[in-house]
Short mmCIF file of N, CA and C in Angstrom, two decimals:
data_model
loop_
_atom_site.label_atom_id
_atom_site.label_comp_id
_atom_site.label_asym_id
_atom_site.label_seq_id
_atom_site.Cartn_x
_atom_site.Cartn_y
_atom_site.Cartn_z
N MET F 1 5.55 30.02 0.66
CA MET F 1 5.13 28.58 0.67
C MET F 1 6.45 27.96 1.08
N ASP F 2 6.27 26.77 1.94
CA ASP F 2 7.43 26.10 2.13
C ASP F 2 7.17 24.70 2.39
N LYS F 3 8.11 23.70 2.90
CA LYS F 3 7.81 22.46 3.06
C LYS F 3 6.78 22.00 4.17
N TYR F 4 6.50 22.96 5.01
CA TYR F 4 5.35 22.89 5.97
C TYR F 4 3.95 22.80 5.49
N ALA F 5 3.89 23.39 4.14
CA ALA F 5 2.58 23.40 3.34
C ALA F 5 2.53 21.87 2.88
N VAL F 6 3.30 21.34 2.49
CA VAL F 6 3.43 19.87 2.23
C VAL F 6 2.89 19.03 3.42
N GLU F 7 3.44 19.11 4.35
CA GLU F 7 3.23 18.60 5.65
C GLU F 7 1.68 18.89 5.96
N SER F 8 1.19 19.87 5.78
CA SER F 8 -0.22 20.24 6.25
C SER F 8 -1.12 19.42 5.11
N VAL F 9 -0.68 19.50 3.85
CA VAL F 9 -1.64 18.74 2.82
C VAL F 9 -1.71 17.20 3.27
N LEU F 10 -0.55 16.66 3.51
CA LEU F 10 -0.32 15.22 3.88
C LEU F 10 -1.15 14.93 5.12
N PHE F 11 -1.16 15.90 6.05
CA PHE F 11 -1.78 15.62 7.36
C PHE F 11 -3.27 15.41 7.17
N VAL F 12 -4.02 16.23 6.16
CA VAL F 12 -5.33 16.32 6.11
C VAL F 12 -5.80 15.20 5.16
N ALA F 13 -5.01 14.77 4.05
CA ALA F 13 -5.36 13.97 3.03
C ALA F 13 -5.77 12.47 3.70
N LYS F 14 -6.89 12.05 2.88
CA LYS F 14 -7.44 10.81 3.26
C LYS F 14 -6.96 9.67 2.69
N GLU F 15 -5.99 10.04 1.64
CA GLU F 15 -5.20 8.69 0.97
C GLU F 15 -3.89 9.28 0.44
N PRO F 16 -2.99 8.52 0.11
CA PRO F 16 -1.79 8.97 -0.30
C PRO F 16 -1.85 9.73 -1.70
N LEU F 17 -0.95 10.80 -1.46
CA LEU F 17 -0.99 11.92 -2.64
C LEU F 17 0.38 11.65 -3.34
N SER F 18 0.30 11.86 -4.73
CA SER F 18 1.57 11.71 -5.50
C SER F 18 2.27 13.14 -5.44
N SER F 19 3.43 13.21 -5.69
CA SER F 19 3.98 14.46 -5.75
C SER F 19 3.41 15.44 -6.82
N GLU F 20 3.00 14.96 -7.91
CA GLU F 20 2.44 15.61 -8.86
C GLU F 20 1.07 16.36 -8.31
N ARG F 21 0.31 15.59 -7.69
CA ARG F 21 -0.86 16.06 -7.06
C ARG F 21 -0.63 17.13 -6.08
N ILE F 22 0.35 16.92 -5.08
CA ILE F 22 0.74 18.00 -4.08
C ILE F 22 1.33 19.23 -4.96
N ALA F 23 2.05 18.87 -5.97
CA ALA F 23 2.54 20.25 -6.63
C ALA F 23 1.23 21.05 -7.38
N LYS F 24 0.38 20.26 -7.79
CA LYS F 24 -0.78 20.99 -8.35
C LYS F 24 -1.65 21.72 -7.29
N ILE F 25 -1.75 21.23 -6.02
CA ILE F 25 -2.69 21.66 -4.85
C ILE F 25 -1.76 22.98 -4.61
N LEU F 26 -0.42 22.87 -4.37
CA LEU F 26 0.31 24.08 -4.00
C LEU F 26 0.84 24.95 -4.83
N ASN F 27 0.58 24.67 -6.17
CA ASN F 27 0.91 25.54 -7.29
C ASN F 27 2.51 25.68 -7.15
N GLN F 28 3.22 24.54 -7.08
CA GLN F 28 4.89 24.53 -7.09
C GLN F 28 5.08 23.49 -8.11
N SER F 29 6.42 23.52 -8.47
CA SER F 29 6.99 22.52 -9.32
C SER F 29 7.03 21.32 -8.54
N LYS F 30 7.11 20.09 -9.44
CA LYS F 30 7.29 18.85 -8.88
C LYS F 30 8.67 18.82 -8.30
N SER F 31 9.77 19.30 -8.85
CA SER F 31 11.14 19.32 -8.29
C SER F 31 11.12 19.79 -6.93
N VAL F 32 10.43 21.00 -6.86
CA VAL F 32 10.28 21.59 -5.29
C VAL F 32 9.63 20.85 -4.50
N ILE F 33 8.58 20.02 -4.82
CA ILE F 33 7.75 19.23 -4.09
C ILE F 33 8.57 17.97 -3.50
N ASN F 34 9.25 17.39 -4.50
CA ASN F 34 10.05 16.19 -4.25
C ASN F 34 11.38 16.68 -3.18
N ARG F 35 11.84 17.72 -3.36
CA ARG F 35 12.75 18.34 -2.55
C ARG F 35 12.19 18.35 -1.05
N TRP F 36 11.06 18.90 -0.87
CA TRP F 36 10.42 19.35 0.33
C TRP F 36 9.89 17.93 1.07
N LEU F 37 9.47 17.04 0.31
CA LEU F 37 9.15 15.60 0.52
C LEU F 37 10.52 14.84 1.20
N SER F 38 11.44 15.08 0.50
CA SER F 38 12.72 14.32 1.09
C SER F 38 13.06 14.88 2.46
N GLU F 39 12.98 16.53 2.48
CA GLU F 39 13.44 17.03 3.87
C GLU F 39 12.37 16.64 4.83
N LEU F 40 11.14 16.36 4.66
CA LEU F 40 10.26 16.11 5.68
C LEU F 40 10.40 14.54 6.12
N GLU F 41 10.82 13.87 5.07
CA GLU F 41 11.02 12.37 5.28
C GLU F 41 12.10 12.14 6.52
N LYS F 42 13.28 13.11 6.31
CA LYS F 42 14.46 13.13 7.11
C LYS F 42 14.07 13.62 8.40
N ASP F 43 13.23 14.81 8.45
CA ASP F 43 12.68 15.59 9.66
C ASP F 43 11.97 14.51 10.55
N TYR F 44 11.17 13.57 9.93
CA TYR F 44 10.14 12.71 10.77
C TYR F 44 11.03 11.25 10.92
N GLU F 45 12.25 11.05 10.58
CA GLU F 45 12.85 9.68 10.90
C GLU F 45 12.97 9.54 12.42
N GLN F 46 13.01 10.23 13.21
CA GLN F 46 13.18 10.02 14.76
C GLN F 46 11.87 10.45 15.54
N ARG F 47 10.67 10.32 14.93
CA ARG F 47 9.62 10.89 15.45
C ARG F 47 8.50 9.83 15.43
N GLY F 48 7.40 10.18 16.28
CA GLY F 48 6.21 9.14 16.28
C GLY F 48 5.54 9.04 14.97
N ILE F 49 5.59 9.92 14.13
CA ILE F 49 4.93 10.07 12.75
C ILE F 49 5.93 9.82 11.75
N ARG F 50 5.56 9.12 10.62
CA ARG F 50 6.56 9.06 9.47
C ARG F 50 5.81 9.57 8.20
N ILE F 51 6.56 9.96 7.26
CA ILE F 51 6.05 10.30 5.86
C ILE F 51 6.51 8.84 5.14
N ARG F 52 5.45 8.07 4.62
CA ARG F 52 5.72 6.96 4.03
C ARG F 52 5.37 7.03 2.38
N ARG F 53 6.28 6.35 1.61
CA ARG F 53 6.02 6.24 0.24
C ARG F 53 5.07 4.99 0.09
N VAL F 54 3.85 5.13 -0.55
CA VAL F 54 3.20 4.07 -0.55
C VAL F 54 2.08 4.20 -1.79
N ALA F 55 1.76 3.07 -2.43
CA ALA F 55 0.70 3.17 -3.55
C ALA F 55 1.15 4.39 -4.57
N GLY F 56 2.30 4.54 -4.76
CA GLY F 56 2.66 5.67 -5.90
C GLY F 56 2.40 6.96 -5.23
N GLY F 57 2.25 7.15 -3.88
CA GLY F 57 2.14 8.51 -3.42
C GLY F 57 2.90 8.59 -1.82
N PHE F 58 2.41 9.64 -1.19
CA PHE F 58 3.04 9.83 0.12
C PHE F 58 1.81 9.98 1.11
N GLU F 59 2.06 9.64 2.14
CA GLU F 59 1.15 9.65 3.34
C GLU F 59 1.78 9.68 4.69
N MET F 60 1.14 10.35 5.63
CA MET F 60 1.53 10.37 7.12
C MET F 60 1.01 9.12 7.67
N VAL F 61 2.04 8.43 8.51
CA VAL F 61 1.52 7.42 9.33
C VAL F 61 2.52 7.38 10.65
N THR F 62 1.74 6.56 11.50
CA THR F 62 2.38 6.31 12.76
C THR F 62 3.48 5.45 12.58
N SER F 63 4.76 5.88 13.28
CA SER F 63 5.82 5.05 13.41
C SER F 63 5.49 3.59 13.78
N GLU F 64 6.12 2.49 13.20
CA GLU F 64 5.78 1.16 13.57
C GLU F 64 6.07 0.92 15.05
N GLN F 65 6.99 1.44 15.58
CA GLN F 65 7.25 1.22 17.10
C GLN F 65 6.09 1.70 17.94
N TYR F 66 5.27 2.44 17.53
CA TYR F 66 4.22 3.01 18.28
C TYR F 66 2.80 2.27 18.17
N HIS F 67 2.79 1.31 17.16
CA HIS F 67 1.42 0.77 16.70
C HIS F 67 0.78 0.18 18.02
N GLU F 68 1.49 -0.55 18.85
CA GLU F 68 0.84 -1.16 20.08
C GLU F 68 0.15 0.00 20.85
N VAL F 69 0.83 1.13 20.90
CA VAL F 69 0.32 2.16 21.80
C VAL F 69 -1.03 2.80 21.31
N ILE F 70 -0.86 2.94 19.98
CA ILE F 70 -2.39 3.63 19.41
C ILE F 70 -3.34 2.43 19.03
N GLU F 71 -3.06 1.32 18.92
CA GLU F 71 -3.89 0.24 18.53
C GLU F 71 -5.39 0.32 19.21
N PRO F 72 -5.22 0.51 20.52
CA PRO F 72 -6.65 0.41 21.32
C PRO F 72 -7.62 1.62 20.81
N ILE F 73 -7.05 2.59 20.15
CA ILE F 73 -7.89 4.04 19.90
C ILE F 73 -8.20 4.03 18.50
N VAL F 74 -7.43 3.21 17.64
CA VAL F 74 -7.79 3.29 16.24
C VAL F 74 -8.80 2.19 15.80
N PRO F 75 -9.79 2.53 15.11
CA PRO F 75 -10.82 1.45 14.61
C PRO F 75 -10.10 0.72 13.26
N LYS F 76 -10.31 -0.72 13.60
CA LYS F 76 -9.64 -1.50 12.50
C LYS F 76 -10.62 -1.67 11.37
N GLU F 77 -10.12 -1.64 10.09
CA GLU F 77 -10.82 -1.77 9.09
C GLU F 77 -11.01 -3.31 8.65
N TYR F 78 -9.73 -3.89 8.93
CA TYR F 78 -9.79 -5.40 8.61
C TYR F 78 -8.97 -5.96 9.78
N GLU F 79 -9.46 -6.61 10.72
CA GLU F 79 -8.75 -7.33 11.78
C GLU F 79 -7.61 -8.27 11.25
N PHE F 80 -8.18 -8.98 10.31
CA PHE F 80 -7.21 -10.04 9.74
C PHE F 80 -7.72 -10.36 8.41
N LEU F 81 -6.91 -10.95 7.64
CA LEU F 81 -7.34 -11.47 6.33
C LEU F 81 -7.58 -13.07 6.66
N SER F 82 -8.79 -13.63 6.12
CA SER F 82 -9.07 -14.86 6.16
C SER F 82 -7.95 -15.70 5.30
N LYS F 83 -7.92 -17.06 5.49
CA LYS F 83 -6.85 -17.90 4.63
C LYS F 83 -7.49 -17.78 3.29
N PRO F 84 -8.62 -17.92 2.92
CA PRO F 84 -9.15 -17.68 1.48
C PRO F 84 -8.72 -16.43 0.75
N VAL F 85 -8.94 -15.25 1.49
CA VAL F 85 -8.62 -13.98 1.20
C VAL F 85 -7.06 -13.73 0.93
N LEU F 86 -6.23 -14.39 1.98
CA LEU F 86 -4.85 -14.13 1.85
C LEU F 86 -4.26 -15.08 0.53
N GLU F 87 -4.83 -16.21 0.47
CA GLU F 87 -4.40 -17.06 -0.48
C GLU F 87 -4.92 -16.29 -2.05
N THR F 88 -5.93 -15.69 -2.11
CA THR F 88 -6.53 -15.04 -3.30
C THR F 88 -5.47 -14.03 -3.59
N VAL F 89 -5.34 -13.20 -2.62
CA VAL F 89 -4.54 -11.96 -2.95
C VAL F 89 -3.01 -12.06 -3.17
N THR F 90 -2.59 -13.28 -2.55
CA THR F 90 -1.26 -13.69 -2.91
C THR F 90 -0.96 -14.21 -4.40
N ILE F 91 -2.05 -15.04 -4.72
CA ILE F 91 -1.98 -15.56 -5.98
C ILE F 91 -2.04 -14.27 -7.06
N ILE F 92 -3.13 -13.39 -6.85
CA ILE F 92 -3.21 -12.29 -7.76
C ILE F 92 -1.73 -11.51 -7.79
N ALA F 93 -1.32 -11.09 -6.65
CA ALA F 93 -0.12 -10.20 -6.52
C ALA F 93 1.00 -10.98 -7.30
N THR F 94 1.15 -12.21 -7.20
CA THR F 94 2.34 -12.95 -7.56
C THR F 94 2.12 -12.99 -9.19
N PHE F 95 1.09 -13.50 -9.78
CA PHE F 95 0.78 -13.57 -11.08
C PHE F 95 0.96 -12.07 -11.74
N GLU F 96 0.54 -11.05 -11.13
CA GLU F 96 0.53 -9.81 -11.58
C GLU F 96 1.99 -9.31 -11.57
N LEU F 97 2.76 -9.63 -10.46
CA LEU F 97 4.17 -9.17 -10.47
C LEU F 97 4.90 -10.06 -11.66
N GLU F 98 4.61 -11.37 -11.87
CA GLU F 98 5.39 -12.10 -12.81
C GLU F 98 5.17 -11.80 -14.33
N THR F 99 3.78 -11.46 -14.46
CA THR F 99 3.32 -11.37 -15.80
C THR F 99 3.00 -10.10 -16.20
N SER F 100 2.51 -9.21 -15.24
CA SER F 100 2.08 -7.75 -15.55
C SER F 100 0.58 -8.10 -16.16
N GLU F 101 0.01 -9.13 -15.87
CA GLU F 101 -1.36 -9.22 -16.41
C GLU F 101 -2.59 -9.71 -15.36
N PRO F 102 -3.65 -9.41 -15.46
CA PRO F 102 -4.79 -10.06 -14.73
C PRO F 102 -4.56 -11.42 -14.65
N VAL F 103 -5.30 -12.10 -13.39
CA VAL F 103 -5.27 -13.41 -13.30
C VAL F 103 -6.98 -14.01 -13.41
N LYS F 104 -7.22 -15.01 -14.05
CA LYS F 104 -8.53 -15.47 -14.16
C LYS F 104 -8.71 -16.15 -13.05
N LYS F 105 -10.43 -16.31 -12.71
CA LYS F 105 -10.80 -16.93 -11.61
C LYS F 105 -10.33 -18.39 -11.63
N ALA F 106 -10.46 -19.08 -12.90
CA ALA F 106 -10.20 -20.36 -12.71
C ALA F 106 -8.62 -20.69 -12.32
N LYS F 107 -7.87 -19.93 -12.79
CA LYS F 107 -6.51 -19.97 -12.34
C LYS F 107 -6.22 -19.84 -10.80
N ILE F 108 -7.15 -18.78 -10.26
CA ILE F 108 -6.91 -18.81 -8.63
C ILE F 108 -7.59 -19.97 -8.11
N GLY F 109 -8.57 -20.58 -8.85
CA GLY F 109 -9.06 -22.03 -8.02
C GLY F 109 -8.06 -22.85 -8.12
N ARG F 110 -7.53 -23.05 -9.31
CA ARG F 110 -6.44 -24.26 -9.52
C ARG F 110 -5.38 -23.95 -8.45
N TYR F 111 -4.72 -22.64 -8.31
CA TYR F 111 -3.69 -22.46 -7.34
C TYR F 111 -4.10 -22.76 -6.11
N ARG F 112 -5.34 -22.27 -5.71
CA ARG F 112 -5.81 -22.63 -4.27
C ARG F 112 -6.06 -24.03 -4.13
N ASN F 113 -6.30 -24.72 -5.16
CA ASN F 113 -6.79 -26.27 -5.02
C ASN F 113 -8.34 -26.28 -4.66
N VAL F 114 -9.00 -25.34 -5.00
CA VAL F 114 -10.55 -25.33 -4.66
C VAL F 114 -11.34 -25.47 -6.03
N LYS F 115 -12.49 -25.92 -6.22
CA LYS F 115 -13.23 -25.82 -7.24
C LYS F 115 -13.94 -24.49 -7.47
N ASN F 116 -14.36 -23.67 -6.30
CA ASN F 116 -15.08 -22.33 -6.42
C ASN F 116 -14.34 -21.41 -5.50
N PRO F 117 -13.47 -20.59 -6.01
CA PRO F 117 -12.80 -19.53 -5.37
C PRO F 117 -13.56 -18.19 -5.02
N ASP F 118 -14.76 -18.40 -5.18
CA ASP F 118 -15.79 -17.13 -5.11
C ASP F 118 -15.50 -16.36 -3.76
N SER F 119 -15.37 -17.15 -2.57
CA SER F 119 -15.56 -16.52 -1.36
C SER F 119 -14.22 -15.57 -1.18
N GLY F 120 -13.14 -16.16 -1.37
CA GLY F 120 -11.87 -15.34 -1.33
C GLY F 120 -11.85 -14.16 -2.02
N ILE F 121 -12.37 -14.48 -3.50
CA ILE F 121 -12.38 -13.23 -4.36
C ILE F 121 -13.41 -12.18 -3.80
N GLU F 122 -14.69 -12.70 -3.68
CA GLU F 122 -15.63 -11.70 -3.17
C GLU F 122 -15.19 -10.86 -1.89
N SER F 123 -14.58 -11.59 -1.02
CA SER F 123 -14.15 -10.74 0.13
C SER F 123 -13.01 -9.75 -0.18
N ALA F 124 -12.13 -10.18 -0.90
CA ALA F 124 -11.09 -9.48 -1.36
C ALA F 124 -11.57 -8.14 -2.23
N LEU F 125 -12.58 -8.32 -3.05
CA LEU F 125 -13.27 -7.35 -3.57
C LEU F 125 -13.95 -6.31 -2.81
N SER F 126 -14.75 -6.84 -1.80
CA SER F 126 -15.22 -5.96 -0.85
C SER F 126 -14.33 -5.20 -0.14
N MET F 127 -13.23 -5.67 0.29
CA MET F 127 -12.17 -4.93 0.99
C MET F 127 -11.45 -4.00 0.15
N GLY F 128 -11.55 -4.05 -1.27
CA GLY F 128 -11.02 -3.18 -2.11
C GLY F 128 -9.48 -3.50 -2.18
N LEU F 129 -9.14 -4.66 -2.02
CA LEU F 129 -7.73 -5.23 -2.11
C LEU F 129 -7.47 -5.49 -3.55
N ILE F 130 -8.63 -6.01 -4.34
CA ILE F 130 -8.47 -6.28 -5.73
C ILE F 130 -9.63 -5.81 -6.56
N LYS F 131 -9.32 -5.58 -7.73
CA LYS F 131 -10.48 -5.27 -8.78
C LYS F 131 -10.68 -6.23 -10.01
N ALA F 132 -11.71 -6.30 -10.32
CA ALA F 132 -12.16 -7.20 -11.67
C ALA F 132 -12.00 -6.21 -12.83
N THR F 133 -11.40 -6.85 -13.80
CA THR F 133 -11.34 -6.43 -15.18
C THR F 133 -11.92 -7.40 -15.94
N GLU F 134 -12.00 -7.11 -17.33
CA GLU F 134 -12.66 -8.12 -18.10
C GLU F 134 -11.75 -9.11 -18.47
N GLN F 135 -10.41 -9.13 -18.14
CA GLN F 135 -9.37 -10.22 -18.44
C GLN F 135 -9.19 -10.88 -17.06
N GLY F 136 -9.66 -10.34 -15.94
CA GLY F 136 -9.31 -10.99 -14.71
C GLY F 136 -9.23 -10.29 -13.65
N TYR F 137 -8.35 -10.55 -12.55
CA TYR F 137 -8.28 -9.64 -11.36
C TYR F 137 -7.01 -9.18 -11.26
N LEU F 138 -6.88 -7.97 -10.60
CA LEU F 138 -5.53 -7.20 -10.35
C LEU F 138 -5.60 -6.72 -8.98
N THR F 139 -4.54 -6.39 -8.27
CA THR F 139 -4.50 -5.74 -6.98
C THR F 139 -4.72 -4.33 -7.29
N THR F 140 -5.00 -3.64 -6.05
CA THR F 140 -5.31 -2.30 -6.18
C THR F 140 -4.54 -1.29 -5.26
N ASP F 141 -4.59 -0.11 -5.16
CA ASP F 141 -3.75 0.66 -4.30
C ASP F 141 -4.17 0.55 -2.96
N GLU F 142 -5.35 -0.15 -2.69
CA GLU F 142 -5.88 -0.22 -1.37
C GLU F 142 -4.90 -1.58 -0.76
N PHE F 143 -4.53 -2.41 -1.60
CA PHE F 143 -3.71 -3.78 -1.42
C PHE F 143 -2.38 -3.09 -0.90
N LEU F 144 -1.92 -2.10 -1.75
CA LEU F 144 -0.47 -1.59 -1.45
C LEU F 144 -0.55 -0.95 -0.18
N LYS F 145 -1.64 -0.09 0.08
CA LYS F 145 -1.69 0.81 1.36
C LYS F 145 -1.85 -0.25 2.53
N PHE F 146 -2.47 -1.51 2.32
CA PHE F 146 -2.86 -2.52 3.41
C PHE F 146 -1.42 -2.99 3.64
N PHE F 147 -0.69 -3.41 2.81
CA PHE F 147 0.52 -4.08 3.07
C PHE F 147 1.62 -3.13 3.27
N GLY F 148 1.56 -1.76 3.14
CA GLY F 148 2.32 -0.75 3.58
C GLY F 148 3.46 -0.69 2.41
N ILE F 149 3.20 -0.78 1.08
CA ILE F 149 4.22 -0.94 0.08
C ILE F 149 3.99 0.12 -0.93
N ASN F 150 4.92 0.41 -1.73
CA ASN F 150 4.84 1.39 -2.83
C ASN F 150 4.29 0.73 -4.08
N ASP F 151 4.84 -0.34 -4.44
CA ASP F 151 4.53 -1.19 -5.42
C ASP F 151 4.65 -2.71 -5.39
N LEU F 152 4.35 -3.61 -6.15
CA LEU F 152 4.58 -4.87 -6.02
C LEU F 152 5.95 -5.40 -6.09
N LYS F 153 6.85 -4.82 -6.71
CA LYS F 153 8.18 -4.95 -6.74
C LYS F 153 8.67 -4.82 -5.38
N GLU F 154 8.35 -3.94 -4.46
CA GLU F 154 8.79 -3.80 -3.20
C GLU F 154 8.37 -4.94 -2.33
N LEU F 155 7.07 -5.55 -2.37
CA LEU F 155 6.56 -6.53 -1.89
C LEU F 155 7.68 -7.90 -2.00
N GLU F 156 7.88 -7.91 -3.33
CA GLU F 156 8.88 -8.98 -3.69
C GLU F 156 10.13 -8.83 -2.89
N GLU F 157 10.71 -7.69 -2.87
CA GLU F 157 11.91 -7.40 -2.11
C GLU F 157 12.17 -7.68 -0.80
N LYS F 158 10.77 -7.29 -0.08
CA LYS F 158 10.45 -7.65 1.29
C LYS F 158 10.26 -9.07 1.58
N LEU F 159 9.70 -9.78 0.61
CA LEU F 159 9.52 -11.18 0.86
C LEU F 159 11.00 -11.77 0.76
N GLN F 160 11.91 -11.40 -0.06
CA GLN F 160 13.06 -11.99 -0.39
C GLN F 160 13.86 -11.64 0.76
N GLN F 161 13.78 -10.65 1.41
CA GLN F 161 14.65 -10.16 2.78
C GLN F 161 14.18 -11.01 3.76
N ASN F 162 12.90 -11.34 3.82
CA ASN F 162 12.28 -12.33 4.92
C ASN F 162 13.07 -13.67 4.83
N ILE F 163 12.83 -14.16 3.45
CA ILE F 163 13.46 -15.70 3.13
C ILE F 163 14.96 -15.59 3.56
N ASN F 164 15.76 -14.56 3.21
CA ASN F 164 17.17 -14.60 3.37
C ASN F 164 17.58 -14.58 4.84
N SER F 165 16.56 -13.98 5.70
CA SER F 165 16.94 -13.70 7.09
C SER F 165 16.63 -15.07 7.86
N GLN F 166 15.97 -16.02 7.30
CA GLN F 166 15.52 -17.12 8.02
C GLN F 166 16.55 -18.36 8.06
#
């Protein structure tokens, strides 16, 4: 068994896989899998495919510089996020990042300055970007995958970088 077994597992996976999951699949230690993942990340740095850390796991993705090339042949799950959905997921992610707690529907409505935030919430739920809990709404791993981030802290860092570069 070698790092190319990890590569094969990632290639066929339908979702990001944690190093723990890969270790279990390949019957290897997590430290060995992490070493192989690091080697593969380096191997793919200058290629059209990348190994990306996202949503607490790893996945194979197309290099950003080739997105325009493959765009015509890849079906789009979400062409765009409507303004209500974007506002809704932004509020939920921000609240979750700042408090580590779900946000209630009423608070989403107040922040969006609308009486009824249901359309944004329902659309975000149907896209799998958020989930409902008894206490309110939280982001999902699908949200992390959609925005290409590993966790909400990474989103905050990227936003800060964009603000600083302007």
